[in-house]
Amino acid sequence: MFSEIHVPRSLRQILAQHINPTEELVRDLEQAARLVQVEKGEAVVRQGELCNVFVFNRRGLFRVCNVTDGVEDTILFGTSGDVFTSLHSYYAKEPSIFSLVAVEDSEVWLVSYDRMRDLESRHPALIAWMRSLLIEQTYGFEKRYTFFNNKTAEERLLNFMRISSGTLRRTSVKYISSIVPLKYIAQYLKITQSTLSRLRKKLVTSNR
């Protein structure tokens, strides 16, 4: 789910990825949203805590991660135009099982669950938008499962480069690592950082 990392996305543009929003819906969502600056390394949603907001990524790069038995795993990356919340919190009022952490200084809009539910009651199109968003995110998790099924470490890295759109698709392996720290890419690919470094050197050498 990579778009142009540094190109700001308006709330209208984010909604328009799934629906054709009315002027009234856009206006009401803008009034409900709070623009927040997020520093590199800061978590907008924290694992183990109840989430109560939808996060609309205006500009920047985030990672979705989980820590189990002291081992951290990077699940997904998200850029400008992406939306995140904890379904555990939204649906069942349970603590989030993921954290959403900024990889670089970013900007997001936050809309509380109460405000979103109020908007849903007045704008049926927003319900259609949320359904499409949830389908897209479920599809993304399924693709990640397929992504790792019976793939070697090198195939995972090549697939990562291939499926990443926007900035990361157009750039070299060296530039990818300048955007996302190697340890997070290694977590995402489920390989060691040393293996990733070796594969990067191999690919850079073969592309000369």
mmCIF file of C-alpha atoms in Angstrom:
data_model
loop_
_atom_site.group_PDB
_atom_site.id
_atom_site.type_symbol
_atom_site.label_atom_id
_atom_site.label_comp_id
_atom_site.label_asym_id
_atom_site.label_seq_id
_atom_site.Cartn_x
_atom_site.Cartn_y
_atom_site.Cartn_z
ATOM 1 C CA MET A 1 0.000 0.000 0.000
ATOM 2 C CA PHE A 2 2.621 2.529 -1.016
ATOM 3 C CA SER A 3 1.681 5.846 -2.532
ATOM 4 C CA GLU A 4 3.837 8.949 -2.915
ATOM 5 C CA ILE A 5 5.274 9.202 0.580
ATOM 6 C CA HIS A 6 5.843 12.946 0.672
ATOM 7 C CA VAL A 7 2.806 14.128 -1.316
ATOM 8 C CA PRO A 8 0.127 15.357 1.127
ATOM 9 C CA ARG A 9 -3.314 13.804 0.658
ATOM 10 C CA SER A 10 -6.483 15.685 1.474
ATOM 11 C CA LEU A 11 -9.378 13.989 3.237
ATOM 12 C CA ARG A 12 -11.316 14.349 -0.002
ATOM 13 C CA GLN A 13 -8.601 12.456 -1.891
ATOM 14 C CA ILE A 14 -8.489 9.727 0.750
ATOM 15 C CA LEU A 15 -12.258 9.213 0.594
ATOM 16 C CA ALA A 16 -12.193 9.310 -3.212
ATOM 17 C CA GLN A 17 -10.034 6.172 -3.293
ATOM 18 C CA HIS A 18 -13.221 4.188 -2.588
ATOM 19 C CA ILE A 19 -16.243 6.465 -3.090
ATOM 20 C CA ASN A 20 -17.307 9.689 -4.770
ATOM 21 C CA PRO A 21 -17.787 11.839 -1.630
ATOM 22 C CA THR A 22 -20.335 14.631 -1.495
ATOM 23 C CA GLU A 23 -19.295 18.161 -0.565
ATOM 24 C CA GLU A 24 -21.278 17.828 2.654
ATOM 25 C CA LEU A 25 -19.495 14.631 3.661
ATOM 26 C CA VAL A 26 -16.073 16.130 2.988
ATOM 27 C CA ARG A 27 -16.966 19.269 4.951
ATOM 28 C CA ASP A 28 -18.298 17.310 7.932
ATOM 29 C CA LEU A 29 -15.272 15.000 7.986
ATOM 30 C CA GLU A 30 -12.900 17.968 7.847
ATOM 31 C CA GLN A 31 -14.718 19.530 10.803
ATOM 32 C CA ALA A 32 -14.480 16.283 12.766
ATOM 33 C CA ALA A 33 -10.787 15.717 12.024
ATOM 34 C CA ARG A 34 -7.862 16.956 14.080
ATOM 35 C CA LEU A 35 -4.518 17.446 12.281
ATOM 36 C CA VAL A 36 -1.576 16.113 14.309
ATOM 37 C CA GLN A 37 2.185 16.247 13.729
ATOM 38 C CA VAL A 38 3.820 12.882 14.427
ATOM 39 C CA GLU A 39 7.543 12.708 15.067
ATOM 40 C CA LYS A 40 9.740 9.883 13.833
ATOM 41 C CA GLY A 41 9.479 6.916 16.211
ATOM 42 C CA GLU A 42 6.239 8.142 17.791
ATOM 43 C CA ALA A 43 3.288 5.738 18.047
ATOM 44 C CA VAL A 44 -0.160 6.997 17.087
ATOM 45 C CA VAL A 45 -1.787 3.695 18.104
ATOM 46 C CA ARG A 46 -0.150 1.535 20.764
ATOM 47 C CA GLN A 47 -0.344 -2.222 21.162
ATOM 48 C CA GLY A 48 -2.107 -3.173 24.388
ATOM 49 C CA GLU A 49 -4.006 0.113 24.619
ATOM 50 C CA LEU A 50 -7.566 0.863 23.588
ATOM 51 C CA CYS A 51 -7.666 2.746 20.307
ATOM 52 C CA ASN A 52 -10.442 5.309 19.836
ATOM 53 C CA VAL A 53 -9.549 6.990 16.538
ATOM 54 C CA PHE A 54 -9.313 6.502 12.805
ATOM 55 C CA VAL A 55 -5.917 7.647 11.533
ATOM 56 C CA PHE A 56 -5.908 9.294 8.100
ATOM 57 C CA ASN A 57 -2.338 9.615 6.849
ATOM 58 C CA ARG A 58 -1.943 13.046 5.285
ATOM 59 C CA ARG A 59 1.802 12.794 4.707
ATOM 60 C CA GLY A 60 4.552 10.428 5.793
ATOM 61 C CA LEU A 61 5.563 6.823 6.310
ATOM 62 C CA PHE A 62 4.311 4.475 9.030
ATOM 63 C CA ARG A 63 4.734 0.846 9.954
ATOM 64 C CA VAL A 64 2.231 -1.480 11.609
ATOM 65 C CA CYS A 65 4.027 -3.660 14.138
ATOM 66 C CA ASN A 66 3.456 -6.203 16.888
ATOM 67 C CA VAL A 67 5.624 -7.411 19.755
ATOM 68 C CA THR A 68 5.108 -10.988 20.995
ATOM 69 C CA ASP A 69 7.334 -12.558 23.659
ATOM 70 C CA GLY A 70 9.783 -9.691 23.231
ATOM 71 C CA VAL A 71 10.132 -10.207 19.467
ATOM 72 C CA GLU A 72 9.048 -7.339 17.228
ATOM 73 C CA ASP A 73 7.449 -7.969 13.840
ATOM 74 C CA THR A 74 6.706 -5.360 11.185
ATOM 75 C CA ILE A 75 3.436 -6.375 9.525
ATOM 76 C CA LEU A 76 2.714 -3.630 7.007
ATOM 77 C CA PHE A 77 3.892 -0.247 5.812
ATOM 78 C CA GLY A 78 1.577 2.676 5.104
ATOM 79 C CA THR A 79 2.072 6.000 3.346
ATOM 80 C CA SER A 80 0.156 9.098 2.359
ATOM 81 C CA GLY A 81 -3.514 8.375 1.780
ATOM 82 C CA ASP A 82 -3.665 5.239 3.915
ATOM 83 C CA VAL A 83 -6.089 4.824 6.812
ATOM 84 C CA PHE A 84 -5.572 2.787 9.987
ATOM 85 C CA THR A 85 -7.467 1.841 13.103
ATOM 86 C CA SER A 86 -7.636 -1.138 15.454
ATOM 87 C CA LEU A 87 -10.530 -3.374 14.528
ATOM 88 C CA HIS A 88 -10.212 -5.005 17.948
ATOM 89 C CA SER A 89 -10.933 -1.644 19.527
ATOM 90 C CA TYR A 90 -13.519 -0.422 17.029
ATOM 91 C CA TYR A 91 -15.547 -3.611 16.862
ATOM 92 C CA ALA A 92 -15.099 -5.222 20.288
ATOM 93 C CA LYS A 93 -13.692 -2.426 22.487
ATOM 94 C CA GLU A 94 -10.578 -4.539 23.071
ATOM 95 C CA PRO A 95 -6.974 -3.281 23.238
ATOM 96 C CA SER A 96 -5.167 -2.961 19.924
ATOM 97 C CA ILE A 97 -2.909 -5.870 18.982
ATOM 98 C CA PHE A 98 -0.816 -3.605 16.746
ATOM 99 C CA SER A 99 1.086 -0.357 17.072
ATOM 100 C CA LEU A 100 1.191 2.298 14.349
ATOM 101 C CA VAL A 101 4.617 3.953 14.447
ATOM 102 C CA ALA A 102 6.014 6.781 12.325
ATOM 103 C CA VAL A 103 9.128 5.845 10.354
ATOM 104 C CA GLU A 104 9.699 9.529 9.592
ATOM 105 C CA ASP A 105 8.179 12.845 10.651
ATOM 106 C CA SER A 106 4.584 12.718 9.408
ATOM 107 C CA GLU A 107 1.153 14.348 9.585
ATOM 108 C CA VAL A 108 -2.147 12.604 10.236
ATOM 109 C CA TRP A 109 -5.764 13.489 10.774
ATOM 110 C CA LEU A 110 -7.409 11.841 13.775
ATOM 111 C CA VAL A 111 -11.174 11.274 13.875
ATOM 112 C CA SER A 112 -12.681 9.768 17.022
ATOM 113 C CA TYR A 113 -14.924 6.723 16.880
ATOM 114 C CA ASP A 114 -17.804 8.777 18.271
ATOM 115 C CA ARG A 115 -17.476 11.350 15.513
ATOM 116 C CA MET A 116 -17.155 8.641 12.851
ATOM 117 C CA ARG A 117 -20.298 6.884 14.066
ATOM 118 C CA ASP A 118 -22.137 10.186 14.034
ATOM 119 C CA LEU A 119 -20.962 10.811 10.465
ATOM 120 C CA GLU A 120 -22.026 7.302 9.435
ATOM 121 C CA SER A 121 -25.548 7.980 10.669
ATOM 122 C CA ARG A 122 -25.776 11.093 8.513
ATOM 123 C CA HIS A 123 -23.767 9.959 5.476
ATOM 124 C CA PRO A 124 -24.541 6.402 4.233
ATOM 125 C CA ALA A 125 -21.731 6.764 1.689
ATOM 126 C CA LEU A 126 -19.271 6.687 4.572
ATOM 127 C CA ILE A 127 -20.467 3.188 5.482
ATOM 128 C CA ALA A 128 -19.740 2.081 1.902
ATOM 129 C CA TRP A 129 -16.305 3.697 2.194
ATOM 130 C CA MET A 130 -15.555 1.817 5.404
ATOM 131 C CA ARG A 131 -16.677 -1.477 3.886
ATOM 132 C CA SER A 132 -14.356 -0.980 0.921
ATOM 133 C CA LEU A 133 -11.531 0.024 3.242
ATOM 134 C CA LEU A 134 -11.953 -3.098 5.383
ATOM 135 C CA ILE A 135 -12.073 -5.327 2.302
ATOM 136 C CA GLU A 136 -8.883 -3.718 1.018
ATOM 137 C CA GLN A 137 -7.102 -4.224 4.342
ATOM 138 C CA THR A 138 -8.249 -7.840 4.650
ATOM 139 C CA TYR A 139 -7.015 -8.431 1.115
ATOM 140 C CA GLY A 140 -3.678 -6.920 2.096
ATOM 141 C CA PHE A 141 -3.273 -9.361 4.982
ATOM 142 C CA GLU A 142 -4.182 -12.286 2.727
ATOM 143 C CA LYS A 143 -1.660 -11.122 0.132
ATOM 144 C CA ARG A 144 0.996 -10.953 2.836
ATOM 145 C CA TYR A 145 0.295 -14.577 3.736
ATOM 146 C CA THR A 146 0.611 -15.573 0.070
ATOM 147 C CA PHE A 147 3.679 -13.356 -0.238
ATOM 148 C CA PHE A 148 5.616 -15.531 2.231
ATOM 149 C CA ASN A 149 4.256 -18.921 1.217
ATOM 150 C CA ASN A 150 7.041 -21.148 -0.155
ATOM 151 C CA LYS A 151 9.253 -18.178 -1.076
ATOM 152 C CA THR A 152 12.990 -17.896 -0.580
ATOM 153 C CA ALA A 153 14.483 -14.837 1.125
ATOM 154 C CA GLU A 154 15.605 -13.441 -2.246
ATOM 155 C CA GLU A 155 12.160 -13.995 -3.766
ATOM 156 C CA ARG A 156 10.582 -12.175 -0.830
ATOM 157 C CA LEU A 157 12.839 -9.172 -1.355
ATOM 158 C CA LEU A 158 12.194 -9.126 -5.100
ATOM 159 C CA ASN A 159 8.453 -9.386 -4.491
ATOM 160 C CA PHE A 160 8.673 -6.578 -1.951
ATOM 161 C CA MET A 161 10.293 -4.367 -4.573
ATOM 162 C CA ARG A 162 7.810 -5.474 -7.227
ATOM 163 C CA ILE A 163 4.565 -4.968 -5.290
ATOM 164 C CA SER A 164 5.609 -1.665 -3.731
ATOM 165 C CA SER A 165 4.107 1.112 -5.818
ATOM 166 C CA GLY A 166 4.963 4.802 -6.010
ATOM 167 C CA THR A 167 8.296 5.923 -4.629
ATOM 168 C CA LEU A 168 9.609 2.525 -3.558
ATOM 169 C CA ARG A 169 8.794 0.813 -6.849
ATOM 170 C CA ARG A 170 10.685 3.374 -8.907
ATOM 171 C CA THR A 171 13.838 3.373 -6.865
ATOM 172 C CA SER A 172 16.828 1.154 -6.306
ATOM 173 C CA VAL A 173 17.348 -1.224 -3.407
ATOM 174 C CA LYS A 174 19.850 1.256 -1.992
ATOM 175 C CA TYR A 175 17.271 4.049 -2.013
ATOM 176 C CA ILE A 176 14.604 1.810 -0.492
ATOM 177 C CA SER A 177 16.828 1.240 2.520
ATOM 178 C CA SER A 178 17.379 4.989 2.837
ATOM 179 C CA ILE A 179 13.619 5.403 3.347
ATOM 180 C CA VAL A 180 12.902 2.386 5.538
ATOM 181 C CA PRO A 181 15.567 1.231 8.026
ATOM 182 C CA LEU A 182 16.919 -2.194 7.141
ATOM 183 C CA LYS A 183 15.804 -3.748 10.420
ATOM 184 C CA TYR A 184 12.156 -2.999 9.605
ATOM 185 C CA ILE A 185 12.421 -4.359 6.077
ATOM 186 C CA ALA A 186 14.080 -7.485 7.509
ATOM 187 C CA GLN A 187 11.242 -7.850 10.035
ATOM 188 C CA TYR A 188 8.670 -7.488 7.269
ATOM 189 C CA LEU A 189 10.450 -10.059 5.108
ATOM 190 C CA LYS A 190 11.000 -12.387 8.091
ATOM 191 C CA ILE A 191 14.721 -12.659 7.491
ATOM 192 C CA THR A 192 17.769 -11.536 9.458
ATOM 193 C CA GLN A 193 19.269 -8.123 8.843
ATOM 194 C CA SER A 194 22.553 -9.735 7.763
ATOM 195 C CA THR A 195 20.708 -11.822 5.138
ATOM 196 C CA LEU A 196 18.986 -8.689 3.842
ATOM 197 C CA SER A 197 22.312 -6.844 3.599
ATOM 198 C CA ARG A 198 23.828 -9.738 1.645
ATOM 199 C CA LEU A 199 20.893 -9.847 -0.766
ATOM 200 C CA ARG A 200 21.003 -6.083 -1.274
ATOM 201 C CA LYS A 201 24.667 -6.256 -2.199
ATOM 202 C CA LYS A 202 23.941 -9.088 -4.620
ATOM 203 C CA LEU A 203 21.099 -7.209 -6.317
ATOM 204 C CA VAL A 204 23.014 -3.943 -6.502
ATOM 205 C CA THR A 205 25.983 -5.765 -8.059
ATOM 206 C CA SER A 206 23.783 -7.553 -10.614
ATOM 207 C CA ASN A 207 22.105 -4.252 -11.608
ATOM 208 C CA ARG A 208 25.344 -2.442 -12.403
#
